[in-house]
Short mmCIF file of C-alpha atoms in Angstrom, two decimals:
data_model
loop_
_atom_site.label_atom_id
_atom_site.label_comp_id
_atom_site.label_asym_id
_atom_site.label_seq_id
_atom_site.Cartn_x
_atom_site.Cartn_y
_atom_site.Cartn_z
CA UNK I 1 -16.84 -15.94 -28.73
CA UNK I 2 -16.82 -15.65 -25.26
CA UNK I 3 -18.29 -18.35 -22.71
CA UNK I 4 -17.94 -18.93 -19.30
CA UNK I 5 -18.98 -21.68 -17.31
CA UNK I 6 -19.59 -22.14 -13.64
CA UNK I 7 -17.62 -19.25 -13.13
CA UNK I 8 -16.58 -18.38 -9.28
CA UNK I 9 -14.53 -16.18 -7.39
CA UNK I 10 -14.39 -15.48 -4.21
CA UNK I 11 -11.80 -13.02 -2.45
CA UNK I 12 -11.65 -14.69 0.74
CA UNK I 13 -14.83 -15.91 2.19
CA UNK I 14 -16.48 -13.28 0.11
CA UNK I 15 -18.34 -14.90 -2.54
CA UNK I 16 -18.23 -12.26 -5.35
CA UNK I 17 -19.27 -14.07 -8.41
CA UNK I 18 -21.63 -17.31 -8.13
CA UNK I 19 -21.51 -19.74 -10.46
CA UNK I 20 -21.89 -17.90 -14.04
CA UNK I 21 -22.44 -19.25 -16.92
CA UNK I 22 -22.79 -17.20 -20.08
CA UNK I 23 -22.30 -17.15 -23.67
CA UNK I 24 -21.09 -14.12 -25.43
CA UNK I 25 -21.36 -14.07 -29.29
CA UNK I 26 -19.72 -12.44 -31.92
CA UNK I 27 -20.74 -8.98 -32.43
CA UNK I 28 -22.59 -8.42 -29.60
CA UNK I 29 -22.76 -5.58 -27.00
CA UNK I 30 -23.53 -6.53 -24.08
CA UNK I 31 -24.10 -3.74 -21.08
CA UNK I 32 -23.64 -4.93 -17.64
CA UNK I 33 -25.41 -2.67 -15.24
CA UNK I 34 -25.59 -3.36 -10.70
CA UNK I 35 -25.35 -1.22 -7.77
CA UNK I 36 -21.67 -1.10 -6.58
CA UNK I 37 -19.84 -4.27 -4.91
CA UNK I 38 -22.35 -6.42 -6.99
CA UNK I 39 -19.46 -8.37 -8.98
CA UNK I 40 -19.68 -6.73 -12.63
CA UNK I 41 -16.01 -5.63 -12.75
CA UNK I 42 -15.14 -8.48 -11.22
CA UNK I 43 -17.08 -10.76 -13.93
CA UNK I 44 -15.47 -8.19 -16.98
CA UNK I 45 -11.67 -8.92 -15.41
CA UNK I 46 -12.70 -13.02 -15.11
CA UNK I 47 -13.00 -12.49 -18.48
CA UNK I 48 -9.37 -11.85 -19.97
CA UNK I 49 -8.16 -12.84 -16.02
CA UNK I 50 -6.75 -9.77 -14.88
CA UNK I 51 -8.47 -11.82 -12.10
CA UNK I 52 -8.04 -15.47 -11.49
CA UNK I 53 -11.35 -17.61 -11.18
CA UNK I 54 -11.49 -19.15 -7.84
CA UNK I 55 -13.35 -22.18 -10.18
CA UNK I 56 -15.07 -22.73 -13.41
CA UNK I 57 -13.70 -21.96 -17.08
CA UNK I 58 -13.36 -19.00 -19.47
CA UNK I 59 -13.44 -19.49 -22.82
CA UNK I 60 -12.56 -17.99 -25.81
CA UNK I 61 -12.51 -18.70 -29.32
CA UNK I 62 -13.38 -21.83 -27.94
CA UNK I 63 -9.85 -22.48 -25.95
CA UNK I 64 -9.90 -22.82 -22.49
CA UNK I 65 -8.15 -19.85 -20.90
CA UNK I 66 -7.82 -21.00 -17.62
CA UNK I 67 -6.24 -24.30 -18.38
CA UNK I 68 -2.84 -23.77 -17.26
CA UNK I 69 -1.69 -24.57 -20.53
CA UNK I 70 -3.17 -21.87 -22.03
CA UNK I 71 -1.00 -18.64 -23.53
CA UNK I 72 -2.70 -16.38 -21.97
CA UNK I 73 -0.78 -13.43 -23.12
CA UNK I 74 -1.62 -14.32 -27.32
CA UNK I 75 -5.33 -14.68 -25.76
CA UNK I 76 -5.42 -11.17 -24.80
CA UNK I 77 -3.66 -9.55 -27.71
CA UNK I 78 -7.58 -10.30 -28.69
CA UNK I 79 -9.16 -8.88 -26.13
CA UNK I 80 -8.78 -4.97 -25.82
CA UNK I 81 -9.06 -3.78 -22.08
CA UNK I 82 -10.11 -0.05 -21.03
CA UNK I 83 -10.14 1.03 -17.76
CA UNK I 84 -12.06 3.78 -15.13
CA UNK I 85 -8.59 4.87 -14.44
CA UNK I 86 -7.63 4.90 -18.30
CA UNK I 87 -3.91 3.75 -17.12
CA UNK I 88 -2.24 5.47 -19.98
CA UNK I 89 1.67 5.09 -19.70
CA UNK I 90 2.92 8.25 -18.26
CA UNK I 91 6.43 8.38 -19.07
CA UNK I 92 5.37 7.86 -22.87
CA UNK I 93 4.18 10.24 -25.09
CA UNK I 94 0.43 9.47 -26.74
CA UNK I 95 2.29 7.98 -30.09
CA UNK I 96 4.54 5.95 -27.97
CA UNK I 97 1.56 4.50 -25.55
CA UNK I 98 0.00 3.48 -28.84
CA UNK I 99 2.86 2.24 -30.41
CA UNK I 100 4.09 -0.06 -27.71
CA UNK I 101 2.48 -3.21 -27.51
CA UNK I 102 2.46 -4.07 -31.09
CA UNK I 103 5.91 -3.37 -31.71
CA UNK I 104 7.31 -5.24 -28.78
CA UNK I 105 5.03 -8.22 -29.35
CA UNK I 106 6.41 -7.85 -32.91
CA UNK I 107 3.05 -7.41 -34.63
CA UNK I 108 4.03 -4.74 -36.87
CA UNK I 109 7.70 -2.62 -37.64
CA UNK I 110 8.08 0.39 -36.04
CA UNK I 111 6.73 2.08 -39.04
CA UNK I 112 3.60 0.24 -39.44
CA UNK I 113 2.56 1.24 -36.35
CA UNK I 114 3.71 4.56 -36.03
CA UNK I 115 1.27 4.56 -39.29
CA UNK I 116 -1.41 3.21 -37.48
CA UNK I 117 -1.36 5.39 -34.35
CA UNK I 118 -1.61 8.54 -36.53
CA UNK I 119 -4.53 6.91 -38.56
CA UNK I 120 -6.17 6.32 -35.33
CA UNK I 121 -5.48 9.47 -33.73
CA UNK I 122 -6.51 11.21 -36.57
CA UNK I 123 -9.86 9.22 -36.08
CA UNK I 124 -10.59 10.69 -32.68
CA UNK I 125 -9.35 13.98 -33.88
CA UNK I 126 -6.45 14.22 -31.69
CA UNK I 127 -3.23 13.62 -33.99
CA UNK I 128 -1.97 16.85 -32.42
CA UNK I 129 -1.09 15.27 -29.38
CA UNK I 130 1.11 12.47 -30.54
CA UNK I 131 4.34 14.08 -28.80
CA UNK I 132 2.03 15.39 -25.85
CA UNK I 133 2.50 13.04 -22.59
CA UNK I 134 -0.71 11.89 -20.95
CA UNK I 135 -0.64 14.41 -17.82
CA UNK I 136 -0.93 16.93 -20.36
CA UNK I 137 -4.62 15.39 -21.73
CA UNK I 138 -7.90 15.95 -20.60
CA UNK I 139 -9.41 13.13 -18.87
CA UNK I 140 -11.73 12.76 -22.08
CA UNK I 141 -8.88 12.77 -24.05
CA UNK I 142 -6.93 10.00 -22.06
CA UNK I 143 -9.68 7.49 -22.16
CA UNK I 144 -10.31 8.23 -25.92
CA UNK I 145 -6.41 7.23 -26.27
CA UNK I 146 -6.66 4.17 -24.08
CA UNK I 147 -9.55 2.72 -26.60
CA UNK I 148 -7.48 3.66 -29.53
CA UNK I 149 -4.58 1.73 -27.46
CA UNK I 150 -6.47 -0.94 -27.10
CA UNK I 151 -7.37 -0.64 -30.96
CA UNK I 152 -4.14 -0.66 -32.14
CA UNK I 153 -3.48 -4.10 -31.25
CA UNK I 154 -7.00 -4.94 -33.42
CA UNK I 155 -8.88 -6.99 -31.22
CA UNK I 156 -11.79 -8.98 -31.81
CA UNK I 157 -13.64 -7.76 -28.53
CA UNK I 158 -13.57 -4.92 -26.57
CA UNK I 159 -13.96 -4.71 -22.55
CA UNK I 160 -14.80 -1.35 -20.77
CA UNK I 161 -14.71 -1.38 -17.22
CA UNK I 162 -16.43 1.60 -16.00
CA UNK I 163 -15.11 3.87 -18.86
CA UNK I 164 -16.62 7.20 -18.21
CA UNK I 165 -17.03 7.24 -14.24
CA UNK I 166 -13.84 8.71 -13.62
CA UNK I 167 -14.59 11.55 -16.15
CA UNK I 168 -16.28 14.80 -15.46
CA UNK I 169 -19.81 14.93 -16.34
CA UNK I 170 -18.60 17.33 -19.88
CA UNK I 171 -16.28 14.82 -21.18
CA UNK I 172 -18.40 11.51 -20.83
CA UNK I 173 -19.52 12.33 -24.26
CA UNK I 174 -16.94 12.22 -25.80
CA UNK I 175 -15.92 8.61 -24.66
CA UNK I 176 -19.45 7.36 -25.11
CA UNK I 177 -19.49 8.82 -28.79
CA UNK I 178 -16.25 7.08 -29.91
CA UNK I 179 -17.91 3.47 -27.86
CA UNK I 180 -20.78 3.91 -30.02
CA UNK I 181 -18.88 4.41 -33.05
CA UNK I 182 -17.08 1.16 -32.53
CA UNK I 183 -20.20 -0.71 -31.95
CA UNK I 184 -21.70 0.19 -35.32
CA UNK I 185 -18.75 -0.73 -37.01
CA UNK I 186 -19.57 -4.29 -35.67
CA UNK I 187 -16.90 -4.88 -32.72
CA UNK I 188 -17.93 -7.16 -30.20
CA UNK I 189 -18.41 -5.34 -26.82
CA UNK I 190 -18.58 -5.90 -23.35
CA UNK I 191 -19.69 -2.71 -21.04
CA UNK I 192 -19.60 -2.71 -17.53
CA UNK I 193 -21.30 0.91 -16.79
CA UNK I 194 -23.34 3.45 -14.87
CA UNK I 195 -24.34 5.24 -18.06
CA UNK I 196 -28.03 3.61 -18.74
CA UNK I 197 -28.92 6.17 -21.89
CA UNK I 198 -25.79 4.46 -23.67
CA UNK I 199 -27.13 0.76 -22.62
CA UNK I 200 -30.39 1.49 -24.16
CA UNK I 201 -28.97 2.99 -27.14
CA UNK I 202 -25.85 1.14 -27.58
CA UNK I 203 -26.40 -2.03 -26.15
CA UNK I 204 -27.80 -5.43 -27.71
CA UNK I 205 -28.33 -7.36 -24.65
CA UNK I 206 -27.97 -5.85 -20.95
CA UNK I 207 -27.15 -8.36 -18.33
CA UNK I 208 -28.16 -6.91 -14.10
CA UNK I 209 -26.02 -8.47 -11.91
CA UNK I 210 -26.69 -8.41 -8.19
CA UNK I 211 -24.97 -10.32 -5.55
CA UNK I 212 -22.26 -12.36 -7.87
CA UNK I 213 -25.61 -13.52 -10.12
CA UNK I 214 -26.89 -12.09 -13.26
CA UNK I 215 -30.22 -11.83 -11.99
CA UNK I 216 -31.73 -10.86 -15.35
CA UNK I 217 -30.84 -10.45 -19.05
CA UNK I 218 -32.73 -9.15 -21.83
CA UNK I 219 -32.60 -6.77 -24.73
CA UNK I 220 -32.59 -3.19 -23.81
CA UNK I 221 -36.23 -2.28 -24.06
CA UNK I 222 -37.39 -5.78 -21.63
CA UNK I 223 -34.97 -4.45 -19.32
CA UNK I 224 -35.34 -0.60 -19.12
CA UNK I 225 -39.06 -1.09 -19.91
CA UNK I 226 -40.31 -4.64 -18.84
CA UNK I 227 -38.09 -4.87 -15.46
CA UNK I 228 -39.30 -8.51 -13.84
CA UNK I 229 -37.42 -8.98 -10.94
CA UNK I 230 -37.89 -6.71 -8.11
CA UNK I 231 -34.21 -5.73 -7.55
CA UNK I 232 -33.36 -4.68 -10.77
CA UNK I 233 -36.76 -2.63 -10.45
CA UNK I 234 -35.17 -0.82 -7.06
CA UNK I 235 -32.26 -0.60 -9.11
CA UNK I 236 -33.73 1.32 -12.33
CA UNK I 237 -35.82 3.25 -9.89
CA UNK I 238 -32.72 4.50 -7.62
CA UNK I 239 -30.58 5.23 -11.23
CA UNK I 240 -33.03 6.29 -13.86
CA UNK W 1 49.22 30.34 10.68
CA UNK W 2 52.49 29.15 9.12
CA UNK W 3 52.55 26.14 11.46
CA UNK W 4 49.20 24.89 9.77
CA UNK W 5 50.67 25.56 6.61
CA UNK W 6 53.55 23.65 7.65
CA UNK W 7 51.60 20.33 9.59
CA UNK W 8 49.82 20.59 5.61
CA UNK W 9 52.45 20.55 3.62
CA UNK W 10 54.12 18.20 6.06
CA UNK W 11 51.00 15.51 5.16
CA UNK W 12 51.04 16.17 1.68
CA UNK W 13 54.74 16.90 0.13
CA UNK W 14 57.21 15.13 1.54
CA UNK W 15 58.18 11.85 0.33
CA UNK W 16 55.43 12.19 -2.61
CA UNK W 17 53.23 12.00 0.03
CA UNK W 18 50.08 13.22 -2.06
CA UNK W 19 50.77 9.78 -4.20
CA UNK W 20 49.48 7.80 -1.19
CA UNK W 21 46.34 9.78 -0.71
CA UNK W 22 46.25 9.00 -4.73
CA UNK W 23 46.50 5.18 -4.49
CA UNK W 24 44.71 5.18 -1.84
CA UNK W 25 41.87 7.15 -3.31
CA UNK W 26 42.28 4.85 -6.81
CA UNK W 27 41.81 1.94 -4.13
CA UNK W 28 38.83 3.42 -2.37
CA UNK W 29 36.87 4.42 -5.90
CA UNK W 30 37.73 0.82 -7.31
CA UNK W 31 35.70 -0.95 -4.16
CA UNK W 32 33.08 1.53 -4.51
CA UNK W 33 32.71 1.18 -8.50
CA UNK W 34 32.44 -2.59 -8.13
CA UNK W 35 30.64 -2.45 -4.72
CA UNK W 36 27.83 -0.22 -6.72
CA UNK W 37 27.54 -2.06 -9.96
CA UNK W 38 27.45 -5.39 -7.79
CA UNK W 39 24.77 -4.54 -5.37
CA UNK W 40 22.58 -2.68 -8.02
CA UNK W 41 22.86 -6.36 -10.11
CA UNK W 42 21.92 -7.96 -6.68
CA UNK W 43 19.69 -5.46 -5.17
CA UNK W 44 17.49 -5.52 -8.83
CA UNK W 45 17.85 -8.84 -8.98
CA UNK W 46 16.53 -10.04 -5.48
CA UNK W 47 14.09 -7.06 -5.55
CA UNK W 48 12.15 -8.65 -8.86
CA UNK W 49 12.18 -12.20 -7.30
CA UNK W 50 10.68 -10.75 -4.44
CA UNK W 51 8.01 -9.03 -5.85
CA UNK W 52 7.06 -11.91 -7.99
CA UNK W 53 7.12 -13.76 -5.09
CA UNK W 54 4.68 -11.92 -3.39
CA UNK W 55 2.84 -11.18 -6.50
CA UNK W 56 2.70 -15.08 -7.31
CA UNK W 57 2.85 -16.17 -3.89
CA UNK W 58 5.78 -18.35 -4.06
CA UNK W 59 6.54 -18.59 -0.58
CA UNK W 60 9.69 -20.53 -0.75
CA UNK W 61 11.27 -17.46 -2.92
CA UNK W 62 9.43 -14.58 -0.86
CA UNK W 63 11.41 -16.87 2.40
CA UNK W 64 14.96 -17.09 0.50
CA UNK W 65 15.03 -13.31 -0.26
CA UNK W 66 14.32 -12.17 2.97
CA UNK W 67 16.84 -14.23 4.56
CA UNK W 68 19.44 -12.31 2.48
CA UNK W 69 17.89 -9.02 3.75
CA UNK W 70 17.39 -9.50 7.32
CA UNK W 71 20.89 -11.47 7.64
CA UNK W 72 22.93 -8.66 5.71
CA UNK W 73 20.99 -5.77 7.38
CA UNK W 74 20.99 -7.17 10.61
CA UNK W 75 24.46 -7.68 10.90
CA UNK W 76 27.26 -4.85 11.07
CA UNK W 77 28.94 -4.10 8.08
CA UNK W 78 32.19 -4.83 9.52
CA UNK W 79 31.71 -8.08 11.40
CA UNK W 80 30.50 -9.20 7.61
CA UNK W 81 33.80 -7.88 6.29
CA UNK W 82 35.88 -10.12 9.05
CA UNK W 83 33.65 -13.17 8.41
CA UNK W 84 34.23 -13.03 4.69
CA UNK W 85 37.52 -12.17 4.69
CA UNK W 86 38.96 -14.76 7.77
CA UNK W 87 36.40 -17.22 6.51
CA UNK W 88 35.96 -17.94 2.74
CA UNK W 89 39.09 -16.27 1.12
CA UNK W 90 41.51 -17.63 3.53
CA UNK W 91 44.08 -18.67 0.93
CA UNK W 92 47.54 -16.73 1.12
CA UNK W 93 47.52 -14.46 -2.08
CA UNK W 94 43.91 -13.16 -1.22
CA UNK W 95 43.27 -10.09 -3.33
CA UNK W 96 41.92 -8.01 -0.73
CA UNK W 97 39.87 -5.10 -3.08
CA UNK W 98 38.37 -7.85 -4.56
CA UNK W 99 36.90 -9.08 -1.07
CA UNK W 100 36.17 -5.65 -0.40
CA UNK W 101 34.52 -5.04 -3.75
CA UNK W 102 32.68 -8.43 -3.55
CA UNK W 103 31.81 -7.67 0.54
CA UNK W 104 30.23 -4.15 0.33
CA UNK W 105 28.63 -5.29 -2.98
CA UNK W 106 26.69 -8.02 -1.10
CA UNK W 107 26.12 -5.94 1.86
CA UNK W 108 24.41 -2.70 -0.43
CA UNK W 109 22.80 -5.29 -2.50
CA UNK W 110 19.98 -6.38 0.65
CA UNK W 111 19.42 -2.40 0.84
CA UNK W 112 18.96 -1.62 -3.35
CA UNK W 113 16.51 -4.57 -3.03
CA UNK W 114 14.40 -2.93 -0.23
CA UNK W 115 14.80 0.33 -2.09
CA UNK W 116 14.05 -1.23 -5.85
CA UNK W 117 10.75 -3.39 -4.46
CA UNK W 118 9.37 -0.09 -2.55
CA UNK W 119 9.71 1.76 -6.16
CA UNK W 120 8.01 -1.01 -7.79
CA UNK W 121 5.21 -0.80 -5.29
CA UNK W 122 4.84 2.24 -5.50
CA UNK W 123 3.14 2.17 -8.99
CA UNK W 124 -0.04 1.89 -9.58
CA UNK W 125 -1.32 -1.52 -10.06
CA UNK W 126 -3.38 -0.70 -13.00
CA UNK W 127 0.04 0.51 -15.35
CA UNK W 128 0.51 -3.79 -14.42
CA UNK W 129 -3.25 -4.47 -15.78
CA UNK W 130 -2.69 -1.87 -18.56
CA UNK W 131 0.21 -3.54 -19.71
CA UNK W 132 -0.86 -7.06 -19.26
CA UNK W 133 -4.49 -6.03 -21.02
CA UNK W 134 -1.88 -5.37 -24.16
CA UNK W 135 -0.89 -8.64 -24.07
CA UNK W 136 2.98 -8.29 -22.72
CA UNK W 137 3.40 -11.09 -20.59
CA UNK W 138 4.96 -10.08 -16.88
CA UNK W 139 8.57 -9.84 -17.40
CA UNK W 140 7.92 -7.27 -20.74
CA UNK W 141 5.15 -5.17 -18.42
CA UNK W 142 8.17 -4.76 -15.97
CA UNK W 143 10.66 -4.14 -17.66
CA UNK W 144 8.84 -1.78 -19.91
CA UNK W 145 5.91 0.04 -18.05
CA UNK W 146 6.50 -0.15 -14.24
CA UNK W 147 10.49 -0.34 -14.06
CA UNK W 148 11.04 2.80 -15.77
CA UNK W 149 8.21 4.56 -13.74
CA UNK W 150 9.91 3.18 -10.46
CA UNK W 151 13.10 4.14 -11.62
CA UNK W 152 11.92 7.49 -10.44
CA UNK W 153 11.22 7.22 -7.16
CA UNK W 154 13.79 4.86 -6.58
CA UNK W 155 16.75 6.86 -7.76
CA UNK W 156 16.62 9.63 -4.49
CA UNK W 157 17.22 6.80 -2.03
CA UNK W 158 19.50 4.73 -4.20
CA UNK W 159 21.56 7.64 -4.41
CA UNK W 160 21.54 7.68 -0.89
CA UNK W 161 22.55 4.63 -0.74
CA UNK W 162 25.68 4.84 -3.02
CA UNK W 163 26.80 7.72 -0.89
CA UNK W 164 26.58 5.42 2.12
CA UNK W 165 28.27 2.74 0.40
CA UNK W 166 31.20 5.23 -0.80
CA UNK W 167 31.96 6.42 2.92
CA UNK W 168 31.74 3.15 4.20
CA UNK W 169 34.39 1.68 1.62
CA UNK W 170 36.53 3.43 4.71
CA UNK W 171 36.15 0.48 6.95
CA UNK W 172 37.67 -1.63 4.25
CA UNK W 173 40.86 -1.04 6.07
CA UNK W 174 40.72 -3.55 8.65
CA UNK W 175 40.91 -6.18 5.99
CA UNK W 176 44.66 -4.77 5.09
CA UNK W 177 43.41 -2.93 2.02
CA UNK W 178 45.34 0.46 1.88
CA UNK W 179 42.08 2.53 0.72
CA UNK W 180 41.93 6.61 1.27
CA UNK W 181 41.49 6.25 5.12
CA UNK W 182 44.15 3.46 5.79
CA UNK W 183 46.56 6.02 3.50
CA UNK W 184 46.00 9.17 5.71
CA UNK W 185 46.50 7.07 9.01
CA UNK W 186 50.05 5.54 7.65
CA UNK W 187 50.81 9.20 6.85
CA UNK W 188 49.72 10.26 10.14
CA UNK W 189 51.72 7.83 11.88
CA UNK W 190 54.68 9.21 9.69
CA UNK W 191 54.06 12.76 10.77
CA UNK W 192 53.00 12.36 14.04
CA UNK W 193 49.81 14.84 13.08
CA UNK W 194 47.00 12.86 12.57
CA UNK W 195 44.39 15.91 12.15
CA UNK W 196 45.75 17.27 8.58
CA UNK W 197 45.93 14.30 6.39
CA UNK W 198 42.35 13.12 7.54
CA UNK W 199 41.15 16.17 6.68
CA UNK W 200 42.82 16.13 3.61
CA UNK W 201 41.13 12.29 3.28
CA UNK W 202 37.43 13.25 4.50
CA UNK W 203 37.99 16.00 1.31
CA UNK W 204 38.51 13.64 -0.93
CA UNK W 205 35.25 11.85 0.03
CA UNK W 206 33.18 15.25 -0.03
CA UNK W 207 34.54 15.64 -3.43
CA UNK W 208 33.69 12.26 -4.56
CA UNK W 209 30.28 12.40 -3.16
CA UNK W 210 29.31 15.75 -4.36
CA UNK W 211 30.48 14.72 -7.44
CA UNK W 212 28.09 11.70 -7.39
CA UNK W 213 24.84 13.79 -6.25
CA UNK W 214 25.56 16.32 -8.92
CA UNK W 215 24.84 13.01 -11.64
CA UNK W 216 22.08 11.92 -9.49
CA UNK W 217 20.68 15.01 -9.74
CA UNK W 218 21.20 15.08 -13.70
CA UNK W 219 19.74 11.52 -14.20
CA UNK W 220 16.75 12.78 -11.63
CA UNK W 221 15.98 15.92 -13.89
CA UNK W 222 15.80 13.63 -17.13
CA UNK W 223 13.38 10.77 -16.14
CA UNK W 224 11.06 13.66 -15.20
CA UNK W 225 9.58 14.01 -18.16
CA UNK W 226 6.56 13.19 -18.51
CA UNK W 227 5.55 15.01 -15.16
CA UNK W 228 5.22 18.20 -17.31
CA UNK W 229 1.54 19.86 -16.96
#
């Protein structure tokens, strides 16, 4: 679904991702894990380009995304984006946040997706706060409404960039409940996080990036249990 | 106290004196009404070309609108008022509020840009990611996420600015327009009392103004929803 190839980015002479290539499939979760400054976010945001590949290709769907050709826009109506800072609209209400981005990109009638944010709300339990404005949310709240955001716009793959580490330590729950949820109903998912239990439960393949490389990738249990290379082993010893 | 009443009545009465200060006033809100509407239209306009200049680094745009900055805010206000009105509208039958209108519009346009682009700054860059994650393509994201947020903390100093811009219409004189100022010195040079009818004329631009910050403040108090906790 995914794939990139040589993938590189550098900001300035800083070489933050070297040379990646990887193939995401359909349906998979894949957990990225690495200590801070390793490249992880920047490899998630490569992904739908929030940030622009110094070199290499993304692709998706098997269309080039970086060709300059490419609509990137329709590319990431596919490819639903939460953030550690959640980044809800603040001068919406919840309903309206939701709302938005299929109505103006003329996906559905007002109607149809004022229909769909109150089905999803009503999912995550929170229809209540449909006229409630984000600064008025917990911060367990506001992520849970930037994934059914994100939802609303049906994509085939999800990307969480550090979803719970701006959360205090009562409402990470929460968020990881609703991730889980999703990835049993089969959506393909790509987790950049600090949250290990959820890797080993949740995730189908965990990739440890260190340095700009993904130094090693294997299911859950090889990595958690079977650790080869010595840095991820510093790693799960420093985190676990 | 009957000889101020007098020097007063003296400015405003005779001759249908108060229809001067009218005109003139009429005059002065006319340049200012057009001066506004023009330089917000500029000021937005150069202030998004900026940004997605320096957003998109297209250095020949970033270059152009800071020419138009530095040149209008680094030159006075009334040297730019001569140039354009001795230089480009030179023909006989100029319409001089039009110059005027078209001259203080360009001039508050470089400072509604500087004032628009710090707004748009000022947002977080993620609302940008958030929007573009969505799929809205730049222009949408702008115009729908960050413009309205900006709107916010742009509107104090834009205000400001308008204010400026109203009190500075009273320059527009020199350029043979017969605006509020111009009106109470012909009347002073009539009377021989120049003190009354500028007083009665520096009124008439406290009124105007106050009137002005007392919408600002209404338009302030509505786009802060959303800030409720």
């Amino acid at each position: 679904m995914i794939e990139t190839r040589n993938l590189n980015k550098s900001f300035g002479d800083n070489l933050v991702l070297n040379n990646i290539n990887e193939t995401i499939k359909k349906g998979e979760k894949i957990v990225i894990i690495g200590p801070s400054g390793s490249g992880k976010s920047t490899f998630l945001r490569c992904l739908n380009l929030l940030e622009k590949p110094s070199s290499g290709d993304v692709l998706f769907d098997g269309i080039n995304i970086t060709d300059k050709n490419a609509n990137v826009d329709k590319l990431r109506q596919k490819m639903g984006m939460v953030f550690q800072q959640f980044n809800l609209f603040p001068h919406m209400t919840v309903e309206e946040n939701i709302m938005l981005a299929p109505v103006k990109l003329g996906i559905m009638s007002k109607d149809m997706a004022k229909n769909k944010a109150t089905e999803l709300l009503i999912r995550i339990g929170l229809q209540e706060k449909a006229q409630a404005y984000p600064n008025q949310l917990s911060g367990g709240q506001k992520q849970r409404i930037a994934i059914i955001r994100a939802l609303a716009m049906s994509p085939e793959v999800m990307l969480f960039d550090e979803p719970t580490s701006a959360l205090d330590p009562e409402m990470v729950g929460e968020v990881l409940d609703l991730m889980a949820q999703l990835a049993d109903e089969g959506m393909t998912m790509v987790v950049v996080t600090h949250e290990m239990n959820f890797a080993k439960k949740v995730g189908t393949r965990v990739l440890f990036i260190d340095e700009g490389i993904i130094v090693e990738q294997n299911s859950p249990e090889g990595i958690f249990e079977n650790p080869k290379n010595q840095r991820l082993k510093d790693f799960l010893s420093k985190v676990l | 106290m009957t000889a101020l009443y007098q020097s007063f009545y003296d400015a405003l009465i005779p001759d249908g004196r108060y229809m001067s200060y009218i005109d003139g006033l009429k005059i002065t809100i006319t340049i200012s009404f057009f001066a506004i509407i023009l330089g917000s239209i500029l000021g937005s306009i150069v202030a998004i070309m900026k940004v997605t200049a320096i957003n998109y680094k297209i250095k020949f745009l970033e270059f152009l609108c800071n020419l138009y900055i530095n040149v209008i805010r680094g030159t006075p206000l009334m040297v730019q008022l001569l140039i354009i009105y001795n230089l480009i509208f030179t023909s006989r039958n100029t319409n001089e509020i039009l110059v005027g209108a078209v001259c203080f519009g360009i001039n508050s346009g470089a400072y509604v840009a500087e004032i628009i682009r710090a707004g748009i700054e000022s947002i977080d860059k993620g609302q940008m990611e958030a929007g573009r994650s969505l799929g809205l393509n730049y222009l949408q994201t702008m115009r729908l996420i960050v413009f309205p947020q900006a709107l916010r903390n742009i509107l104090p100093p834009l205000g400001n600015e308008f204010i400026v811009l109203i009190k500075e219409t009273s320059v527009a004189g020199i350029i043979a327009v017969t605006d509020l100022t111009k009106a109470a010195q012909y009347i002073a040079s009539r009377t021989w009392e120049p003190l009354p009818p500028l007083i009665i004329a520096a009124l008439c631009y406290l009124i105007i103004v106050l009137g002005l910050t007392k919408v600002l403040n209404m338009f302030e108090r509505r786009l802060a929803k959303g800030d409720r906790n």
